[in-house]
Short mmCIF file of C-alpha atoms in Angstrom, two decimals:
data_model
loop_
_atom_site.label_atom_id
_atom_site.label_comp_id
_atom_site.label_asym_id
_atom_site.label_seq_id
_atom_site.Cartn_x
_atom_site.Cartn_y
_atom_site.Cartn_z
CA UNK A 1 -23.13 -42.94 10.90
CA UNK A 2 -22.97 -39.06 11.05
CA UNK A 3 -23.37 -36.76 8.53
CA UNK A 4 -20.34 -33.91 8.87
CA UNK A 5 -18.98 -31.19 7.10
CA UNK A 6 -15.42 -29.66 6.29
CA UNK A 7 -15.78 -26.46 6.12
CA UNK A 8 -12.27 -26.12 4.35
CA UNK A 9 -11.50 -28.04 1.51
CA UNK A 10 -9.48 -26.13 -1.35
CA UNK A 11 -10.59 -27.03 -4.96
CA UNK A 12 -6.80 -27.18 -6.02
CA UNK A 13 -4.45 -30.13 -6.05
CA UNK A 14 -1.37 -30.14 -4.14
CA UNK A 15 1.78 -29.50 -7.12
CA UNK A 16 3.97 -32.58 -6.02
CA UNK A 17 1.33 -35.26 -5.92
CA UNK A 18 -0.65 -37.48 -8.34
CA UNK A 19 -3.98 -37.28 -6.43
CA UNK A 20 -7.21 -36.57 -8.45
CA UNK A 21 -10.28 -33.84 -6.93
CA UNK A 22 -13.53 -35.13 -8.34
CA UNK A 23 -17.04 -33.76 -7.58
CA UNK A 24 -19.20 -36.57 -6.85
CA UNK A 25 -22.40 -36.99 -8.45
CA UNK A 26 -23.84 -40.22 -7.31
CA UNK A 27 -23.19 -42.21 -5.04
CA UNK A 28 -23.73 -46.41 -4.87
CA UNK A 29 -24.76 -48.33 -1.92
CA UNK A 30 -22.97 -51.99 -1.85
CA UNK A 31 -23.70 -54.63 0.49
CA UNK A 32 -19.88 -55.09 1.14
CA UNK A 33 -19.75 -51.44 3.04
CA UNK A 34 -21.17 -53.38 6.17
CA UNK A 35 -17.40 -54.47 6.35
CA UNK A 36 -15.86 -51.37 6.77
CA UNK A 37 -18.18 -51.20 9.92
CA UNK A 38 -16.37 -54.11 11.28
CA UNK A 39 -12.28 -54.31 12.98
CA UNK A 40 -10.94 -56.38 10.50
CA UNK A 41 -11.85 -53.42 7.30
CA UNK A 42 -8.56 -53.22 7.50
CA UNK A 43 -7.37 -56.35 6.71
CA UNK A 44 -9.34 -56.25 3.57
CA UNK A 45 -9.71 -53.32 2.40
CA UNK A 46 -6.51 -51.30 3.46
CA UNK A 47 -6.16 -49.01 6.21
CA UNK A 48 -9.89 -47.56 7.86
CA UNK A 49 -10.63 -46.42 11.08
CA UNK A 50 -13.87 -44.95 12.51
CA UNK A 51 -14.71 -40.86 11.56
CA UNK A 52 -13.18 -41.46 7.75
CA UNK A 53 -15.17 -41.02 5.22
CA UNK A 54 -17.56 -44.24 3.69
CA UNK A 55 -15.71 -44.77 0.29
CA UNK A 56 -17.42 -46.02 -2.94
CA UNK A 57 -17.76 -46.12 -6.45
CA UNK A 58 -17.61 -42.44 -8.34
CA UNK A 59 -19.55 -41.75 -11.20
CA UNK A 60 -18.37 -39.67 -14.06
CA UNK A 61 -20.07 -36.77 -15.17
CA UNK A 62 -20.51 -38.82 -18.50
CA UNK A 63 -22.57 -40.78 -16.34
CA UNK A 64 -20.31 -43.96 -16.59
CA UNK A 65 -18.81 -45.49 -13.78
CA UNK A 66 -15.21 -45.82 -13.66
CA UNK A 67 -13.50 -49.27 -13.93
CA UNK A 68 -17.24 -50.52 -13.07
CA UNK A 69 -19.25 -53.34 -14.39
CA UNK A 70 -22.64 -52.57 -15.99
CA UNK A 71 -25.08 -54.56 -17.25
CA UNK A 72 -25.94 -54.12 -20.84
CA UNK A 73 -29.41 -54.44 -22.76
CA UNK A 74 -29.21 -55.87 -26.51
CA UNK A 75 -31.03 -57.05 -29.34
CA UNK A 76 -30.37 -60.56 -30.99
CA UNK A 77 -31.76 -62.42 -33.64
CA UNK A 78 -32.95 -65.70 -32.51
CA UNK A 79 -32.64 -67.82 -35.19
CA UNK A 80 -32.61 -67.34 -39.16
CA UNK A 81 -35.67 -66.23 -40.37
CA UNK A 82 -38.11 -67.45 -43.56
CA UNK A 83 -40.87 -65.31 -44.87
CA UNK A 84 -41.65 -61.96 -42.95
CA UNK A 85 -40.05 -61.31 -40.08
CA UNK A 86 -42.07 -61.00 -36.34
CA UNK A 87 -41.21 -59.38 -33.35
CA UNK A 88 -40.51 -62.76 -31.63
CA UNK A 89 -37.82 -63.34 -34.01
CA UNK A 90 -35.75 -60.90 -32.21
CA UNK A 91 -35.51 -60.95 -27.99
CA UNK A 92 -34.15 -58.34 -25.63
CA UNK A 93 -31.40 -59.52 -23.45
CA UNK A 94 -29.12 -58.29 -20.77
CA UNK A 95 -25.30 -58.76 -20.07
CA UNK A 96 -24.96 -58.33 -16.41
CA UNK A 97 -20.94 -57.86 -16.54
CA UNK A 98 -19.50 -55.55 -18.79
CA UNK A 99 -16.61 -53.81 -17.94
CA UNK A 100 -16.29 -50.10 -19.04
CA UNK A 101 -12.93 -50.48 -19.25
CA UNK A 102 -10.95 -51.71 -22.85
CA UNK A 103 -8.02 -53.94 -22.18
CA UNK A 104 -4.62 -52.07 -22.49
CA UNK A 105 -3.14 -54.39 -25.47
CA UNK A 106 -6.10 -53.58 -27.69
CA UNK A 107 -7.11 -50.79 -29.90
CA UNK A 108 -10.36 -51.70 -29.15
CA UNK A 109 -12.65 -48.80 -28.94
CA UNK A 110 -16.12 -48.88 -25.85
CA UNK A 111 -18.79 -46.70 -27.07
CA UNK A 112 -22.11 -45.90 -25.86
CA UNK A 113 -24.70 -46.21 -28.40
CA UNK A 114 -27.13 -43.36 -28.03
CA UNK A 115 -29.39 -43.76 -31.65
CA UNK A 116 -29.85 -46.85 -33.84
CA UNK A 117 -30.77 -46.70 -37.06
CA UNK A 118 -33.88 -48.88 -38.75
CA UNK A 119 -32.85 -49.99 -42.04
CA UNK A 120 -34.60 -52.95 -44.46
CA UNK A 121 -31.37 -54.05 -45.33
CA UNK A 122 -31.29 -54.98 -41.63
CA UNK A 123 -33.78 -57.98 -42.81
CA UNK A 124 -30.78 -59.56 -44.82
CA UNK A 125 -28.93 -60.25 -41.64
CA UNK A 126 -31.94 -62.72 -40.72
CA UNK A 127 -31.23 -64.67 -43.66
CA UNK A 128 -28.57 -67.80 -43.66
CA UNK A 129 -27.06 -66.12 -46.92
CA UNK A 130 -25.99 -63.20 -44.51
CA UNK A 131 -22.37 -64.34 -44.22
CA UNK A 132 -22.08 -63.78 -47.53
CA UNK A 133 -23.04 -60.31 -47.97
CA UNK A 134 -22.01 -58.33 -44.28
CA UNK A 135 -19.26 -61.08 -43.44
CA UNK A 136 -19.71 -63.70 -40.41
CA UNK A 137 -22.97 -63.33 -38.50
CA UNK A 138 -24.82 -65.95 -36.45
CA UNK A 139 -28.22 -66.26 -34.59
CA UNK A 140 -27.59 -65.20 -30.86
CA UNK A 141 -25.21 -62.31 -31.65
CA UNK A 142 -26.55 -58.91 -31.37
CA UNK A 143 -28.11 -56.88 -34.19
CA UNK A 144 -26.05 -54.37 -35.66
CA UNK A 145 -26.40 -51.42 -38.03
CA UNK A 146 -25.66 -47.56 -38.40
CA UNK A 147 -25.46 -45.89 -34.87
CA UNK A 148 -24.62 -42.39 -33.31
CA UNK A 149 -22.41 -42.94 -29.80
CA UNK A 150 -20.40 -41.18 -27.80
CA UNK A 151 -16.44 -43.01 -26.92
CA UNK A 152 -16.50 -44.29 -23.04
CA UNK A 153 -13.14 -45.74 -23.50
CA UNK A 154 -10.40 -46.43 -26.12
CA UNK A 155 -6.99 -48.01 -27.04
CA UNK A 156 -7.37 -46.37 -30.57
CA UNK A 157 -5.19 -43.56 -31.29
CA UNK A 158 -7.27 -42.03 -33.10
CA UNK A 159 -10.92 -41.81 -30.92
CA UNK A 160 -10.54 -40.91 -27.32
CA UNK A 161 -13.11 -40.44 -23.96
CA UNK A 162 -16.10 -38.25 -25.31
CA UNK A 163 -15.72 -38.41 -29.03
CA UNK A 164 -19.25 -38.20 -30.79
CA UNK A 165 -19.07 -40.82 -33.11
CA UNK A 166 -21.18 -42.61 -36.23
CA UNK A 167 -20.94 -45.79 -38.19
CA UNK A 168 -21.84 -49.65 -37.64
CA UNK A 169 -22.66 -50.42 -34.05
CA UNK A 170 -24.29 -52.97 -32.49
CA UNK A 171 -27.82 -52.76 -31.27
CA UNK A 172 -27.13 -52.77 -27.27
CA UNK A 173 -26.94 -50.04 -24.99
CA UNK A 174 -22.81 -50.32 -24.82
CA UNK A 175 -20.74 -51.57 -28.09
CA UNK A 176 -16.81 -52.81 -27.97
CA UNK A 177 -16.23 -51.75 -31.27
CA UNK A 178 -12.91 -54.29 -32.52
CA UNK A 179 -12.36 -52.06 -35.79
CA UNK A 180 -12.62 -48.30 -36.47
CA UNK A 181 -12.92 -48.82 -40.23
CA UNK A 182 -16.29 -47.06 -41.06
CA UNK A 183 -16.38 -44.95 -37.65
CA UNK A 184 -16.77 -41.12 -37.99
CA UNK A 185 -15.94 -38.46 -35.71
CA UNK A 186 -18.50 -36.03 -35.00
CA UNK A 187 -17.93 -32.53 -35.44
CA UNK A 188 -21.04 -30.74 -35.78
CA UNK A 189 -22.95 -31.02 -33.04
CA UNK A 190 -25.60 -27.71 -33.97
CA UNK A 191 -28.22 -30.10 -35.49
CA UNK A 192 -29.58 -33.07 -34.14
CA UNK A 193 -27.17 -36.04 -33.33
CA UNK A 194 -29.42 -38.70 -34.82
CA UNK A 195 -29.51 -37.23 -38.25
CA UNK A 196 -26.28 -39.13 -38.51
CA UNK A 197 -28.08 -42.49 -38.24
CA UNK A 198 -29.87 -41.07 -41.57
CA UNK A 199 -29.34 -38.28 -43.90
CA UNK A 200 -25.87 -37.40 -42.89
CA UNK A 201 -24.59 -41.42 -43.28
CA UNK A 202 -26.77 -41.28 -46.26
CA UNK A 203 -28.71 -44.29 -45.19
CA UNK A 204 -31.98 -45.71 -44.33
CA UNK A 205 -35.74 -45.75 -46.28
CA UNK A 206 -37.79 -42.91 -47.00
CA UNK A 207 -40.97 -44.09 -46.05
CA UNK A 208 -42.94 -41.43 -46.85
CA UNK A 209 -46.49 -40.76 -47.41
CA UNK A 210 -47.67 -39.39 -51.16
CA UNK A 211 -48.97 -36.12 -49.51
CA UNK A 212 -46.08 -35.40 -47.65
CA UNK A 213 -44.01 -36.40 -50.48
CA UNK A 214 -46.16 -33.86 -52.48
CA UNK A 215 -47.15 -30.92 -50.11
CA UNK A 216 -43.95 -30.61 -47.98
CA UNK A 217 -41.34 -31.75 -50.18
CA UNK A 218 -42.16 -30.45 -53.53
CA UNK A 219 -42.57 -33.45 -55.21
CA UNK A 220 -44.38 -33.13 -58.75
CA UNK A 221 -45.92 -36.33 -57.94
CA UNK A 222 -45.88 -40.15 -56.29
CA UNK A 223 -47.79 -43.06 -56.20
CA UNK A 224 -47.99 -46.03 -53.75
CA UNK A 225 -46.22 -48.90 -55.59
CA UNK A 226 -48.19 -51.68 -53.62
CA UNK A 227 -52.25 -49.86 -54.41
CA UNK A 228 -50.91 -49.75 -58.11
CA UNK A 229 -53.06 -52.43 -60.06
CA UNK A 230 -50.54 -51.78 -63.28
CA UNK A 231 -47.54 -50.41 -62.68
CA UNK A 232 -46.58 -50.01 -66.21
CA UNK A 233 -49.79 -47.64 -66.70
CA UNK A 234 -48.84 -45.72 -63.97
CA UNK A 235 -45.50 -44.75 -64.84
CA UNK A 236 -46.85 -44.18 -68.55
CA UNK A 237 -49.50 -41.47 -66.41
CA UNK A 238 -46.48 -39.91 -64.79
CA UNK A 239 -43.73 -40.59 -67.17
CA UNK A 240 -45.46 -40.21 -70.77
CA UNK A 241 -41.68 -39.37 -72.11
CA UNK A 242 -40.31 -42.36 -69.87
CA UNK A 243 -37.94 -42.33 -67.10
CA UNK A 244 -34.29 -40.39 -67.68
CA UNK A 245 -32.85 -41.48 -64.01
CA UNK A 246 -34.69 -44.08 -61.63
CA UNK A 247 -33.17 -44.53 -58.07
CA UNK A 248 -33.91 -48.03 -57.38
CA UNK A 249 -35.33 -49.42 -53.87
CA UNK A 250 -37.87 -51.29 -54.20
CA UNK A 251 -36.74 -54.57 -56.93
CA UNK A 252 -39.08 -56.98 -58.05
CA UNK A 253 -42.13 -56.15 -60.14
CA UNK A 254 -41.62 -52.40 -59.96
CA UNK A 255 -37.98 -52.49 -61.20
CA UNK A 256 -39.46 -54.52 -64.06
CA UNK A 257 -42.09 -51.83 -65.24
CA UNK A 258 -39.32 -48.99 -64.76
CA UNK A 259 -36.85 -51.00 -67.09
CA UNK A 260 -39.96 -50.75 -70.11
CA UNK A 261 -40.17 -47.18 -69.24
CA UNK A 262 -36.67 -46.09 -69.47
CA UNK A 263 -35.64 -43.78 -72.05
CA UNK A 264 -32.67 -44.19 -74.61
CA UNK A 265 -29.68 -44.19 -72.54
CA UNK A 266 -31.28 -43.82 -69.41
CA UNK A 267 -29.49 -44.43 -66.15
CA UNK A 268 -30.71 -47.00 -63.02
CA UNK A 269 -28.85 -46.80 -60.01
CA UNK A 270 -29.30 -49.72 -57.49
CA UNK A 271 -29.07 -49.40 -53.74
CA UNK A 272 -31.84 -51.74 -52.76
CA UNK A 273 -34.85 -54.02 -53.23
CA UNK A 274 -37.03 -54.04 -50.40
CA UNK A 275 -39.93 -55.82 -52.17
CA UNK A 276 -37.52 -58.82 -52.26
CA UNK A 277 -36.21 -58.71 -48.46
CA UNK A 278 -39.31 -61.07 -47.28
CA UNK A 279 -39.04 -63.37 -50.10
CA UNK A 280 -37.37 -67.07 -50.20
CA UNK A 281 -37.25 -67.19 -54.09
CA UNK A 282 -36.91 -63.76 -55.13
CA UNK A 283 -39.31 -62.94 -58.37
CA UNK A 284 -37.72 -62.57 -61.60
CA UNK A 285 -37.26 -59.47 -63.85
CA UNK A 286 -38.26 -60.23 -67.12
CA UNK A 287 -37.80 -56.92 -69.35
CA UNK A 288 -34.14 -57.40 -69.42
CA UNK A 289 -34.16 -56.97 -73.57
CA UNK A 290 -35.34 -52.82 -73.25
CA UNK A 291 -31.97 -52.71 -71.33
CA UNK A 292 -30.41 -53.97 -74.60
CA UNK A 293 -32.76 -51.92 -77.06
CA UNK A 294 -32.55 -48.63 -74.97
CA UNK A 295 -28.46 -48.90 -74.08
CA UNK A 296 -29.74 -48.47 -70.37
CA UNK A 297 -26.88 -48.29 -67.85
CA UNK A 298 -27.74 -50.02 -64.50
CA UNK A 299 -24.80 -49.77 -61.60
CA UNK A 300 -25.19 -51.16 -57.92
CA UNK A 301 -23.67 -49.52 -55.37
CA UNK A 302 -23.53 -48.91 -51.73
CA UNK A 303 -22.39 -45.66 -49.11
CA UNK A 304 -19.32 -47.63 -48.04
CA UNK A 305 -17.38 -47.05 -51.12
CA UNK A 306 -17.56 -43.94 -50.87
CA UNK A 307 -16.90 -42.64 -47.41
CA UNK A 308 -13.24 -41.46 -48.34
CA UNK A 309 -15.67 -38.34 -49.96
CA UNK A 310 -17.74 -37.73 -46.52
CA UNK A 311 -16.56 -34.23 -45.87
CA UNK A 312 -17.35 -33.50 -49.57
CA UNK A 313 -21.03 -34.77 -48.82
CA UNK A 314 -21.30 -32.44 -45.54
CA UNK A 315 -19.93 -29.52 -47.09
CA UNK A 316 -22.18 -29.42 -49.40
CA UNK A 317 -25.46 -31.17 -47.32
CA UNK A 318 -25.13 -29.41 -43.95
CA UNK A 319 -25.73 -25.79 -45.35
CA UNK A 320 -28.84 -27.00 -46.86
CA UNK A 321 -30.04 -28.68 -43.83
CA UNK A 322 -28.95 -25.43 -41.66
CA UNK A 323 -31.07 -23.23 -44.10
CA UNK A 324 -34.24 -25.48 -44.36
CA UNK A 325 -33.84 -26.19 -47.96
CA UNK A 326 -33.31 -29.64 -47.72
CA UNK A 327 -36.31 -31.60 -45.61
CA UNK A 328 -36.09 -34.22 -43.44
CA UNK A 329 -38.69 -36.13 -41.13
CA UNK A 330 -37.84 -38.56 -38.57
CA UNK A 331 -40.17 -41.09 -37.29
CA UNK A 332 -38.47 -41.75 -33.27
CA UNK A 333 -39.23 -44.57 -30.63
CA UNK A 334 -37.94 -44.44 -27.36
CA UNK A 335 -36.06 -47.68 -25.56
CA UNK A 336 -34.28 -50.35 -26.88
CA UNK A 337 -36.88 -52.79 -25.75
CA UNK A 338 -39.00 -50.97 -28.49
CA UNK A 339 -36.03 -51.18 -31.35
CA UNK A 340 -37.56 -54.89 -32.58
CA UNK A 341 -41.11 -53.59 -33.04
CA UNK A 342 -40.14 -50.48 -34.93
CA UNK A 343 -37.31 -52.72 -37.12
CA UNK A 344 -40.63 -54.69 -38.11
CA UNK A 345 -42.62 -51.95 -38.85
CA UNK A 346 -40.43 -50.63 -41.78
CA UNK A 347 -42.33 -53.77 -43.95
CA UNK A 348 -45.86 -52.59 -43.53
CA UNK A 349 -45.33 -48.79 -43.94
CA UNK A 350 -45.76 -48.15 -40.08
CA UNK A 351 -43.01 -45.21 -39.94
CA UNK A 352 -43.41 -41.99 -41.59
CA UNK A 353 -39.49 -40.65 -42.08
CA UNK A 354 -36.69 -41.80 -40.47
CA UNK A 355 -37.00 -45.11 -38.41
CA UNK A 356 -34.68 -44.30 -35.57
CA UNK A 357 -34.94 -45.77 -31.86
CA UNK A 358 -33.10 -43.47 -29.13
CA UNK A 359 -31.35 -45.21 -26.40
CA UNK A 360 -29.58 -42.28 -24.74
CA UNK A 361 -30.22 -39.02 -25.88
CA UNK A 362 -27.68 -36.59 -25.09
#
């Protein structure tokens, strides 16, 4: 082999033809080149004679390969899980033959997951009851949850090659997403991309510590629910007048002593119980009656019913966020491989912020 150079080549496409002028980035070394070297290329390949050019696979400036096959690197449950959930629960495979390339009667969209988001609720899927709740879902099928990506390939109208998108994704380094339902195009791409795996898709735990809760946020006040010997002293300390609104995460015990503390006509919204995520028999909330006496109005409810008002929500967050009145702390890990250890972590207070693993920063 020679190395050679044209010293003529116009960047311009000839008018009457269909030909395509790339600029190659990288370039792949195959065992099956040794054929070209041989008489019979031709037979197999096409057309080659000595002094042409060694073809091979182009990669995109994207980075992707076109019409290659890839491996792929995911996270799957291994089983159903009792109790609280290890590490070894989950294991890190790869798919050695993924196509970047969605079949033509589809409208199946091929994304590229660059963040994942940690979320408790995440600990529900572990659970034999998880059918019920997120739809079908079985051990050996990777883990999925909120997700920033960017569109490698698409049959769907409306996403096409390099959208920035968010919404449910599976844990892997490249998701063929079957639905669009829930996914979001990206259009503001002047603060960071994996806010949208948090405050922007309104999701995920605060995890917080009391003094940055207290100096850096502005809080009045907070306590640690779990170093709390009586929680129904504590919120008397911090709510002598009792509780207007309570935002409810945490279930159990807590939810309980909030209940006695309401006020007349108070209002609980629910959106999650992590105390009870770990739990076979969930424990039982026994102050029910106060609801009664104090004409307390609890609701559940979750983001999804009420994505038809997203833009609302970013017209009116993204300012804030732009001028630094609203604060937000992210808490990042680097590599899929570490995604299981920092999913685990959410239970014993590990991250402070945010829990979100980057696969592929942009």
């Amino acid at each position: 082999m020679v190395v050679t150079v044209d010293e003529n080549l116009k960047l311009k496409v000839a008018g009457d033809s269909k030909d395509i002028l790339v600029k190659n980035l990288y370039l792949s070394c195959d065992p099956y080149i040794r054929l070209l070297m041989t008489n019979r290329s031709s037979e197999i390949f096409g057309p080659y004679t000595p002094s042409a050019i060694t073809p091979s696979k182009t990669i995109m400036e994207d980075g992707s390969e076109k019409n290659a096959v890839v491996s792929n690197k995911k996270v799957i449950f291994k089983d159903y899980v009792s109790g609280f959930p290890k590490e070894s629960d989950m294991v890190v495979t790869v798919d050695e033959n993924l196509k970047l390339k969605v079949a033509g009667d589809s409208k199946d969209i091929l994304v590229k997951n660059l963040y994942l988001s940690c979320d408790p609720y995440m600990r529900l899927l572990m659970t034999s009851r998880s059918s019920e709740i997120f739809g079908p879902y079985t051990p050996g099928a990777p883990i999925t949850g909120f997700g920033v990506s960017k569109v490698i390939d698409s049959r769907n109208p409306e996403f096409k090659e390099g959208d920035l998108v968010w919404g449910i994704t599976g844990w892997e380094e490249y998701s063929l997403l079957k639905s669009s339902e829930g996914l979001f195009k990206i259009h503001h791409t002047d603060i960071p991309l994996s806010y949208y795996t948090g405050i922007l898709a309104a999701s995920g735990a605060v995890g917080q510590l009391v003094e940055l809760l207290k100096n850096k946020f502005g809080f009045d006040d907070a306590f640690n629910y779990k170093e709390e010997p009586d929680l129904n002293a504590a919120l008397k300390r911090y709510f002598p007048e009792g509780i207007d609104i309570y935002f409810e995460n945490v279930g159990g015990k807590m939810l309980d002593a909030v209940i006695l503390n309401m006020r007349v006509h108070g209002r609980i919204a629910v959106c999650g119980m992590i105390s009870q995520y770990n739990r076979d028999q969930p424990e039982g909330v026994h102050n029910l009656m106060s609801i009664v006496y104090k004409r307390v109005r609890i609701e559940g409810f979750a983001v999804f019913d009420y994505y038809p008002q997203y833009s609302k929500f970013l017209d009116f967050i993204l300012p804030y966020i732009r001028e630094g009145k609203v604060k937000y702390v992210e808490d990042i890990v680097e590599g899929l491989e570490n995604g299981p250890a920092a999913l685990i972590g959410l239970f014993s207070s590990r991250n402070v912020g945010k829990q979100v693993v980057v696969i592929a920063p942009q």
